[in-house]
Coordinates of N, CA and C in Angstrom, one line a residue:
D4 N -4.1 44.2 -14.5 CA -4.0 42.9 -15.2 C -5.4 42.2 -15.2
P5 N -5.7 41.6 -16.4 CA -7.1 41.0 -16.5 C -7.3 39.8 -15.6
S6 N -6.2 39.3 -15.0 CA -6.4 38.1 -14.1 C -6.8 38.5 -12.7
I7 N -6.7 39.8 -12.4 CA -7.2 40.3 -11.1 C -8.7 40.4 -11.1
T8 N -9.3 39.6 -10.3 CA -10.8 39.5 -10.3 C -11.5 40.3 -9.3
N9 N -10.7 40.7 -8.2 CA -11.4 41.4 -7.1 C -10.3 42.1 -6.3
T10 N -10.6 43.3 -5.8 CA -9.8 43.9 -4.8 C -10.7 44.5 -3.7
T11 N -10.3 44.2 -2.5 CA -11.0 44.7 -1.3 C -10.0 45.1 -0.3
G12 N -9.8 46.4 -0.1 CA -8.7 46.8 0.8 C -7.4 46.3 0.4
N13 N -6.7 45.6 1.3 CA -5.4 45.1 0.9 C -5.4 43.7 0.4
T14 N -6.6 43.2 0.1 CA -6.8 41.8 -0.4 C -7.1 41.9 -1.9
I15 N -6.2 41.2 -2.6 CA -6.4 41.2 -4.1 C -6.6 39.7 -4.5
T16 N -7.6 39.4 -5.3 CA -7.9 38.1 -5.7 C -7.5 38.0 -7.2
V17 N -6.7 37.0 -7.5 CA -6.2 36.8 -8.9 C -6.7 35.4 -9.4
Q18 N -6.9 35.3 -10.7 CA -7.2 34.0 -11.3 C -6.5 33.9 -12.6
P19 N -5.3 33.5 -12.6 CA -4.5 33.3 -13.9 C -5.2 32.3 -14.7
A20 N -5.2 32.5 -16.0 CA -5.8 31.5 -16.9 C -4.9 30.4 -17.4
T21 N -3.6 30.6 -17.1 CA -2.6 29.6 -17.5 C -1.7 29.2 -16.4
A22 N -1.1 28.0 -16.6 CA -0.1 27.6 -15.6 C 1.2 28.4 -15.8
G23 N 2.0 28.4 -14.8 CA 3.3 29.2 -14.9 C 3.4 30.2 -13.8
Q24 N 4.5 31.0 -13.9 CA 4.7 32.0 -12.9 C 4.0 33.3 -13.4
H25 N 3.2 33.9 -12.4 CA 2.5 35.2 -12.7 C 2.9 36.2 -11.6
C26 N 3.4 37.3 -12.1 CA 3.9 38.3 -11.1 C 3.0 39.6 -11.2
Y27 N 2.8 40.2 -10.0 CA 2.0 41.4 -9.9 C 2.8 42.4 -9.1
T28 N 2.6 43.7 -9.4 CA 3.3 44.7 -8.7 C 2.2 45.4 -7.8
Y29 N 2.5 45.4 -6.5 CA 1.7 46.0 -5.5 C 2.2 47.4 -5.3
R30 N 1.4 48.5 -5.5 CA 1.8 49.9 -5.3 C 1.1 50.5 -4.1
V31 N 1.9 51.2 -3.3 CA 1.3 51.9 -2.1 C 1.9 53.3 -2.1
T32 N 1.0 54.2 -1.9 CA 1.4 55.6 -1.7 C 1.1 56.0 -0.3
D33 N 2.1 56.5 0.4 CA 1.9 56.9 1.8 C 1.3 58.3 1.9
D34 N 1.1 58.8 3.1 CA 0.5 60.1 3.3 C 1.4 61.3 2.8
F35 N 2.6 61.0 2.6 CA 3.5 62.1 2.1 C 3.7 62.1 0.6
G36 N 3.0 61.2 -0.1 CA 3.1 61.1 -1.6 C 4.2 60.2 -2.1
C37 N 4.8 59.5 -1.1 CA 5.9 58.6 -1.6 C 5.3 57.3 -2.0
E38 N 5.8 56.8 -3.2 CA 5.2 55.5 -3.7 C 6.2 54.4 -3.4
Y39 N 5.7 53.3 -3.0 CA 6.5 52.1 -2.8 C 5.9 50.9 -3.6
T40 N 6.7 50.1 -4.1 CA 6.2 48.9 -4.9 C 6.9 47.6 -4.3
E41 N 6.1 46.6 -4.5 CA 6.6 45.3 -4.1 C 6.0 44.3 -5.2
Q42 N 6.9 43.5 -5.7 CA 6.5 42.5 -6.7 C 6.2 41.2 -6.0
V43 N 5.0 40.7 -6.3 CA 4.6 39.4 -5.7 C 4.4 38.4 -6.9
C44 N 5.0 37.3 -6.8 CA 4.9 36.3 -7.9 C 4.3 35.0 -7.3
I45 N 3.4 34.4 -8.1 CA 2.8 33.2 -7.7 C 3.1 32.2 -8.8
D46 N 3.2 30.9 -8.4 CA 3.4 29.8 -9.4 C 2.1 29.1 -9.5
V47 N 1.6 28.9 -10.7 CA 0.4 28.2 -10.9 C 0.8 26.9 -11.6
L48 N 0.5 25.8 -10.9 CA 0.8 24.5 -11.5 C -0.3 24.1 -12.5
P49 N 0.0 23.2 -13.5 CA -1.1 22.7 -14.3 C -2.1 21.9 -13.5
E50 N -3.3 21.8 -14.0 CA -4.3 21.0 -13.4 C -3.8 19.6 -13.2
V51 N -4.3 19.0 -12.1 CA -4.0 17.6 -11.8 C -4.8 16.8 -12.8
L52 N -4.2 16.1 -13.8 CA -5.0 15.3 -14.7 C -4.9 13.8 -14.2
N53 N -6.1 13.3 -14.0 CA -6.2 11.9 -13.7 C -7.4 11.3 -14.2
D54 N -7.4 10.0 -14.4 CA -8.5 9.2 -14.9 C -9.2 8.5 -13.8
Q55 N -10.4 8.1 -13.9 CA -11.2 7.4 -12.9 C -10.6 6.0 -12.7
P56 N -10.3 5.6 -11.5 CA -9.7 4.3 -11.3 C -10.8 3.2 -11.5
N57 N -10.3 2.0 -11.7 CA -11.3 0.9 -11.9 C -11.7 0.3 -10.6
D58 N -12.9 -0.2 -10.5 CA -13.3 -1.0 -9.3 C -12.5 -2.2 -9.4
L59 N -12.1 -2.8 -8.2 CA -11.3 -4.0 -8.2 C -12.1 -5.2 -7.7
F60 N -11.8 -6.3 -8.3 CA -12.5 -7.6 -8.0 C -11.5 -8.6 -7.6
E61 N -11.8 -9.4 -6.6 CA -11.1 -10.5 -6.2 C -12.1 -11.7 -5.9
C62 N -11.6 -12.9 -6.2 CA -12.4 -14.1 -6.0 C -12.5 -14.4 -4.5
L63 N -13.7 -14.7 -4.0 CA -13.9 -15.0 -2.6 C -13.6 -16.5 -2.5
A64 N -12.4 -16.9 -2.6 CA -12.0 -18.3 -2.5 C -10.8 -18.4 -1.6
G65 N -10.6 -19.4 -0.9 CA -9.5 -19.6 0.0 C -9.8 -19.0 1.4
T66 N -8.8 -18.9 2.1 CA -8.9 -18.5 3.5 C -8.8 -17.0 3.6
P67 N -9.7 -16.3 4.3 CA -9.6 -14.9 4.5 C -8.3 -14.6 5.3
P68 N -7.8 -13.4 5.2 CA -8.3 -12.3 4.5 C -8.0 -12.4 3.0
I69 N -8.8 -11.8 2.2 CA -8.6 -11.7 0.7 C -7.9 -10.4 0.5
L70 N -6.7 -10.4 -0.2 CA -5.9 -9.2 -0.3 C -6.1 -8.6 -1.7
F71 N -6.2 -7.3 -1.7 CA -6.3 -6.5 -3.0 C -5.0 -5.8 -3.2
D72 N -4.6 -5.7 -4.5 CA -3.5 -4.9 -4.8 C -4.0 -3.5 -5.4
L73 N -4.1 -2.5 -4.5 CA -4.7 -1.2 -4.9 C -3.9 -0.6 -6.0
T74 N -2.6 -0.8 -6.0 CA -1.7 -0.2 -7.0 C -1.9 -0.6 -8.4
E75 N -2.8 -1.6 -8.6 CA -3.2 -1.9 -10.0 C -3.8 -0.7 -10.7
N76 N -4.3 0.2 -9.9 CA -5.0 1.4 -10.4 C -4.0 2.6 -10.7
D77 N -2.8 2.5 -10.3 CA -1.8 3.6 -10.5 C -1.7 4.0 -12.0
A78 N -1.5 3.0 -12.8 CA -1.3 3.3 -14.3 C -2.7 3.8 -14.9
V79 N -3.8 3.3 -14.4 CA -5.1 3.7 -14.9 C -5.3 5.2 -14.5
I80 N -5.0 5.5 -13.2 CA -5.2 6.9 -12.7 C -4.4 7.9 -13.5
L81 N -3.1 7.6 -13.8 CA -2.2 8.5 -14.4 C -2.1 8.3 -15.9
A82 N -3.0 7.5 -16.5 CA -2.9 7.2 -18.0 C -2.9 8.5 -18.8
S83 N -3.8 9.5 -18.5 CA -3.9 10.7 -19.4 C -3.0 11.8 -18.9
N84 N -2.2 11.6 -17.9 CA -1.3 12.6 -17.4 C 0.0 12.7 -18.2
P85 N 0.4 13.8 -18.7 CA 1.6 13.9 -19.5 C 2.9 13.7 -18.7
N86 N 2.8 14.0 -17.4 CA 4.0 13.9 -16.6 C 3.7 13.1 -15.3
P87 N 3.5 11.8 -15.4 CA 3.1 11.0 -14.3 C 4.2 10.9 -13.2
A88 N 5.4 11.1 -13.5 CA 6.5 11.1 -12.5 C 6.5 12.3 -11.6
D89 N 5.7 13.3 -11.9 CA 5.5 14.5 -11.0 C 4.5 14.3 -9.9
F90 N 3.9 13.1 -9.8 CA 2.8 12.8 -8.9 C 3.1 11.7 -7.9
I91 N 2.5 11.7 -6.8 CA 2.5 10.6 -5.9 C 1.0 10.2 -5.6
I92 N 0.8 8.9 -5.6 CA -0.6 8.4 -5.3 C -0.6 7.7 -4.0
T93 N -1.6 8.0 -3.2 CA -1.8 7.4 -1.9 C -3.2 6.9 -1.8
Y94 N -3.4 5.9 -1.0 CA -4.8 5.3 -0.9 C -5.2 5.4 0.6
H95 N -6.5 5.7 0.8 CA -7.0 6.0 2.1 C -8.4 5.3 2.3
E96 N -8.7 5.2 3.6 CA -10.0 4.5 3.9 C -11.2 5.6 4.0
T97 N -10.8 6.8 4.2 CA -11.9 7.9 4.3 C -11.5 9.1 3.4
Q98 N -12.6 9.8 3.0 CA -12.3 11.0 2.3 C -11.6 12.1 3.1
A99 N -11.9 12.1 4.4 CA -11.2 13.1 5.3 C -9.7 12.8 5.3
D100 N -9.3 11.5 5.4 CA -7.9 11.2 5.4 C -7.2 11.5 4.1
A101 N -7.9 11.3 3.0 CA -7.4 11.6 1.7 C -7.2 13.1 1.5
D102 N -8.1 13.9 2.0 CA -8.0 15.3 1.9 C -6.9 15.9 2.8
A103 N -6.8 15.3 4.0 CA -5.7 15.7 4.9 C -4.4 15.1 4.7
D104 N -4.3 14.1 3.8 CA -3.1 13.3 3.5 C -2.6 12.7 4.8
T105 N -3.5 12.0 5.5 CA -3.2 11.3 6.7 C -3.7 9.9 6.6
N106 N -3.1 9.0 7.4 CA -3.5 7.6 7.5 C -3.5 6.9 6.2
A107 N -2.5 7.1 5.4 CA -2.5 6.4 4.1 C -2.4 4.9 4.4
I108 N -3.0 4.1 3.5 CA -2.9 2.6 3.7 C -1.5 2.2 3.5
A109 N -1.0 1.6 4.6 CA 0.5 1.3 4.7 C 1.0 0.3 3.6
N110 N 0.2 -0.7 3.3 CA 0.7 -1.6 2.3 C -0.4 -1.8 1.2
P111 N -0.4 -0.9 0.2 CA -1.5 -0.9 -0.8 C -1.4 -2.1 -1.8
T112 N -0.2 -2.8 -1.8 CA -0.1 -3.9 -2.7 C -0.7 -5.2 -2.1
A113 N -1.1 -5.2 -0.8 CA -1.7 -6.3 -0.1 C -2.6 -5.8 1.0
Y114 N -3.8 -5.3 0.5 CA -4.7 -4.7 1.4 C -5.9 -5.6 1.7
A115 N -6.2 -5.9 2.9 CA -7.3 -6.8 3.3 C -8.6 -5.9 3.3
G116 N -9.2 -5.8 2.2 CA -10.4 -5.0 2.1 C -11.6 -5.8 2.2
A117 N -12.8 -5.1 2.3 CA -14.1 -5.8 2.5 C -14.9 -5.6 1.2
D118 N -15.8 -6.5 1.0 CA -16.7 -6.4 -0.1 C -17.5 -5.1 -0.1
G119 N -17.5 -4.3 -1.1 CA -18.3 -3.0 -1.2 C -17.5 -1.8 -0.6
Q120 N -16.3 -2.0 -0.1 CA -15.6 -1.0 0.6 C -15.1 0.1 -0.5
I121 N -15.3 1.3 -0.1 CA -14.8 2.4 -1.0 C -13.4 2.8 -0.6
I122 N -12.5 2.9 -1.5 CA -11.2 3.4 -1.3 C -11.0 4.8 -1.9
Y123 N -10.4 5.6 -1.2 CA -10.2 7.0 -1.6 C -8.8 7.2 -2.0
V124 N -8.6 7.8 -3.2 CA -7.3 7.9 -3.8 C -6.9 9.4 -3.8
R125 N -5.7 9.7 -3.4 CA -5.1 11.1 -3.4 C -4.0 11.1 -4.5
I126 N -4.2 12.0 -5.4 CA -3.2 12.2 -6.5 C -2.6 13.5 -6.3
E127 N -1.3 13.6 -5.9 CA -0.7 14.9 -5.5 C 0.6 15.2 -6.2
Y128 N 0.7 16.5 -6.5 CA 2.0 16.9 -7.1 C 3.1 16.7 -6.1
L129 N 4.3 16.2 -6.5 CA 5.4 16.0 -5.6 C 5.9 17.4 -5.1
A130 N 5.8 18.4 -5.9 CA 6.5 19.7 -5.6 C 5.5 20.7 -4.9
S131 N 4.3 20.3 -4.6 CA 3.4 21.2 -4.0 C 2.3 20.5 -3.2
D132 N 1.4 21.2 -2.7 CA 0.2 20.6 -2.0 C -1.0 20.4 -2.8
C133 N -0.9 20.7 -4.2 CA -2.0 20.5 -5.1 C -2.3 19.1 -5.3
Y134 N -3.6 18.7 -5.1 CA -4.0 17.3 -5.3 C -5.5 17.2 -5.7
E135 N -5.8 16.0 -6.2 CA -7.2 15.7 -6.5 C -7.5 14.4 -5.8
T136 N -8.8 14.1 -5.6 CA -9.1 12.8 -5.0 C -10.1 12.1 -5.9
S137 N -10.1 10.8 -5.8 CA -11.1 10.0 -6.6 C -11.4 8.7 -5.7
T138 N -12.3 7.9 -6.2 CA -12.7 6.7 -5.4 C -12.9 5.6 -6.3
F139 N -12.8 4.4 -5.7 CA -13.2 3.1 -6.4 C -13.7 2.2 -5.3
T140 N -14.3 1.1 -5.8 CA -14.9 0.1 -4.9 C -14.2 -1.2 -5.0
L141 N -14.1 -1.9 -3.8 CA -13.5 -3.2 -3.7 C -14.7 -4.2 -3.8
N142 N -14.5 -5.3 -4.6 CA -15.6 -6.2 -4.7 C -15.1 -7.6 -4.6
L143 N -15.7 -8.4 -3.7 CA -15.4 -9.8 -3.6 C -16.5 -10.6 -4.3
T144 N -16.1 -11.5 -5.2 CA -17.0 -12.3 -6.0 C -16.9 -13.7 -5.6
P145 N -18.0 -14.4 -5.5 CA -17.9 -15.9 -5.2 C -17.3 -16.6 -6.4
P146 N -16.6 -17.7 -6.1 CA -16.0 -18.5 -7.2 C -17.1 -19.1 -8.0
P147 N -16.9 -19.3 -9.3 CA -17.9 -19.9 -10.1 C -18.1 -21.4 -9.7
V148 N -19.4 -21.8 -10.0 CA -19.7 -23.3 -9.9 C -19.4 -23.9 -11.2
I149 N -18.5 -24.9 -11.2 CA -18.2 -25.6 -12.4 C -19.0 -26.9 -12.4
N150 N -20.0 -26.9 -13.3 CA -20.9 -28.1 -13.4 C -20.2 -29.1 -14.3
P151 N -20.4 -30.4 -14.0 CA -19.8 -31.5 -14.8 C -20.5 -31.5 -16.2
A152 N -19.6 -31.8 -17.2 CA -20.1 -31.9 -18.5 C -19.7 -33.3 -19.1
P153 N -20.5 -33.8 -20.0 CA -20.2 -35.1 -20.5 C -19.0 -35.0 -21.4
D154 N -18.3 -36.2 -21.5 CA -17.1 -36.3 -22.3 C -17.5 -36.0 -23.8
L155 N -16.6 -35.5 -24.5 CA -16.7 -35.3 -26.0 C -16.1 -36.5 -26.6
E156 N -16.7 -37.1 -27.6 CA -16.2 -38.2 -28.3 C -16.3 -38.0 -29.8
V157 N -15.3 -38.4 -30.6 CA -15.4 -38.3 -32.0 C -14.5 -39.5 -32.6
C158 N -14.9 -40.0 -33.7 CA -14.1 -41.1 -34.3 C -13.0 -40.5 -35.1
D159 N -11.9 -41.2 -35.2 CA -10.7 -40.8 -35.9 C -11.1 -40.8 -37.4
D160 N -10.5 -39.9 -38.2 CA -10.8 -39.8 -39.6 C -10.1 -40.9 -40.3
A161 N -10.2 -40.8 -41.7 CA -9.6 -41.8 -42.5 C -8.0 -41.9 -42.4
T162 N -7.4 -40.8 -41.9 CA -5.9 -40.9 -41.8 C -5.5 -41.8 -40.6
N163 N -6.5 -42.0 -39.7 CA -6.2 -42.9 -38.5 C -4.9 -42.5 -37.8
D164 N -4.7 -41.1 -37.7 CA -3.5 -40.6 -37.0 C -3.7 -40.3 -35.5
G165 N -4.9 -40.6 -35.0 CA -5.2 -40.4 -33.6 C -5.3 -38.9 -33.2
V166 N -5.5 -38.0 -34.2 CA -5.6 -36.6 -33.9 C -6.9 -36.1 -34.5
E167 N -7.7 -35.4 -33.7 CA -9.0 -34.8 -34.2 C -9.2 -33.5 -33.5
E168 N -10.0 -32.6 -34.1 CA -10.3 -31.3 -33.5 C -11.6 -31.4 -32.7
F169 N -11.6 -30.8 -31.5 CA -12.8 -30.7 -30.7 C -13.1 -29.2 -30.4
D170 N -14.4 -28.9 -30.5 CA -14.9 -27.5 -30.2 C -15.3 -27.6 -28.7
L171 N -14.4 -27.2 -27.8 CA -14.7 -27.2 -26.4 C -15.8 -26.2 -26.0
T172 N -16.0 -25.2 -26.8 CA -17.0 -24.2 -26.4 C -18.4 -24.7 -26.4
T173 N -18.6 -25.9 -27.1 CA -19.9 -26.5 -27.0 C -20.3 -26.9 -25.6
Q174 N -19.4 -26.9 -24.7 CA -19.6 -27.3 -23.3 C -19.9 -26.2 -22.4
D175 N -19.7 -24.9 -22.9 CA -19.8 -23.7 -22.0 C -21.1 -23.7 -21.2
L176 N -22.2 -23.7 -21.9 CA -23.5 -23.6 -21.2 C -23.7 -24.7 -20.2
I177 N -23.3 -25.9 -20.5 CA -23.5 -27.0 -19.6 C -22.6 -26.7 -18.3
I178 N -21.4 -26.3 -18.5 CA -20.5 -26.1 -17.4 C -21.0 -24.9 -16.5
L179 N -21.5 -23.8 -17.2 CA -22.0 -22.7 -16.4 C -23.3 -22.9 -15.8
G180 N -24.2 -23.8 -16.3 CA -25.5 -24.0 -15.7 C -26.3 -22.7 -15.7
V181 N -26.8 -22.4 -14.5 CA -27.6 -21.2 -14.4 C -26.9 -19.9 -14.2
Q182 N -25.5 -20.0 -14.2 CA -24.7 -18.8 -14.0 C -24.8 -17.9 -15.3
D183 N -24.7 -16.6 -15.2 CA -24.7 -15.7 -16.3 C -23.5 -15.8 -17.2
P184 N -23.6 -16.3 -18.4 CA -22.5 -16.5 -19.3 C -21.7 -15.2 -19.5
A185 N -22.3 -14.0 -19.4 CA -21.7 -12.7 -19.6 C -20.7 -12.4 -18.5
A186 N -20.9 -13.1 -17.3 CA -20.0 -12.8 -16.1 C -18.8 -13.7 -16.1
Y187 N -18.7 -14.6 -17.1 CA -17.6 -15.6 -17.1 C -17.0 -15.7 -18.5

């Protein structure tokens, strides 16, 4: 079979090109010329398809701890996967824990993370031990400074109906002050 890539003694290395069940017949001839066969089948699951999770941001306002909902990334991670129900996602504090599938974060919807902390994600098939890992970063951002802006005034038009339009965006740069407008 072309998927057999190496044979060394009783060890045979196979590399099937497609997912599915692949069966191989192992033939042995004893010293008396008698032949014995054994069929060995392996199941190859499709590749674990996952997208890169987003870094998460929370405002550093209020009383610590600041809680992150790590599961916000579930839909992002499985977005390109044609069968997301076939997988389980767990979150871990170390790569070793993610690889060993140990010490998963107990409450990923309310995790007290630290600024700059890396979270390790394990995406695993429910029916096997096949998995991939990925990472994202937790970020705490300071709250914006809201600078006071002058009141906007306009005279009522000829209809004298007490209703006029105001362009509030003219106050944006005053309110932001020295803060980067692209960040808000």
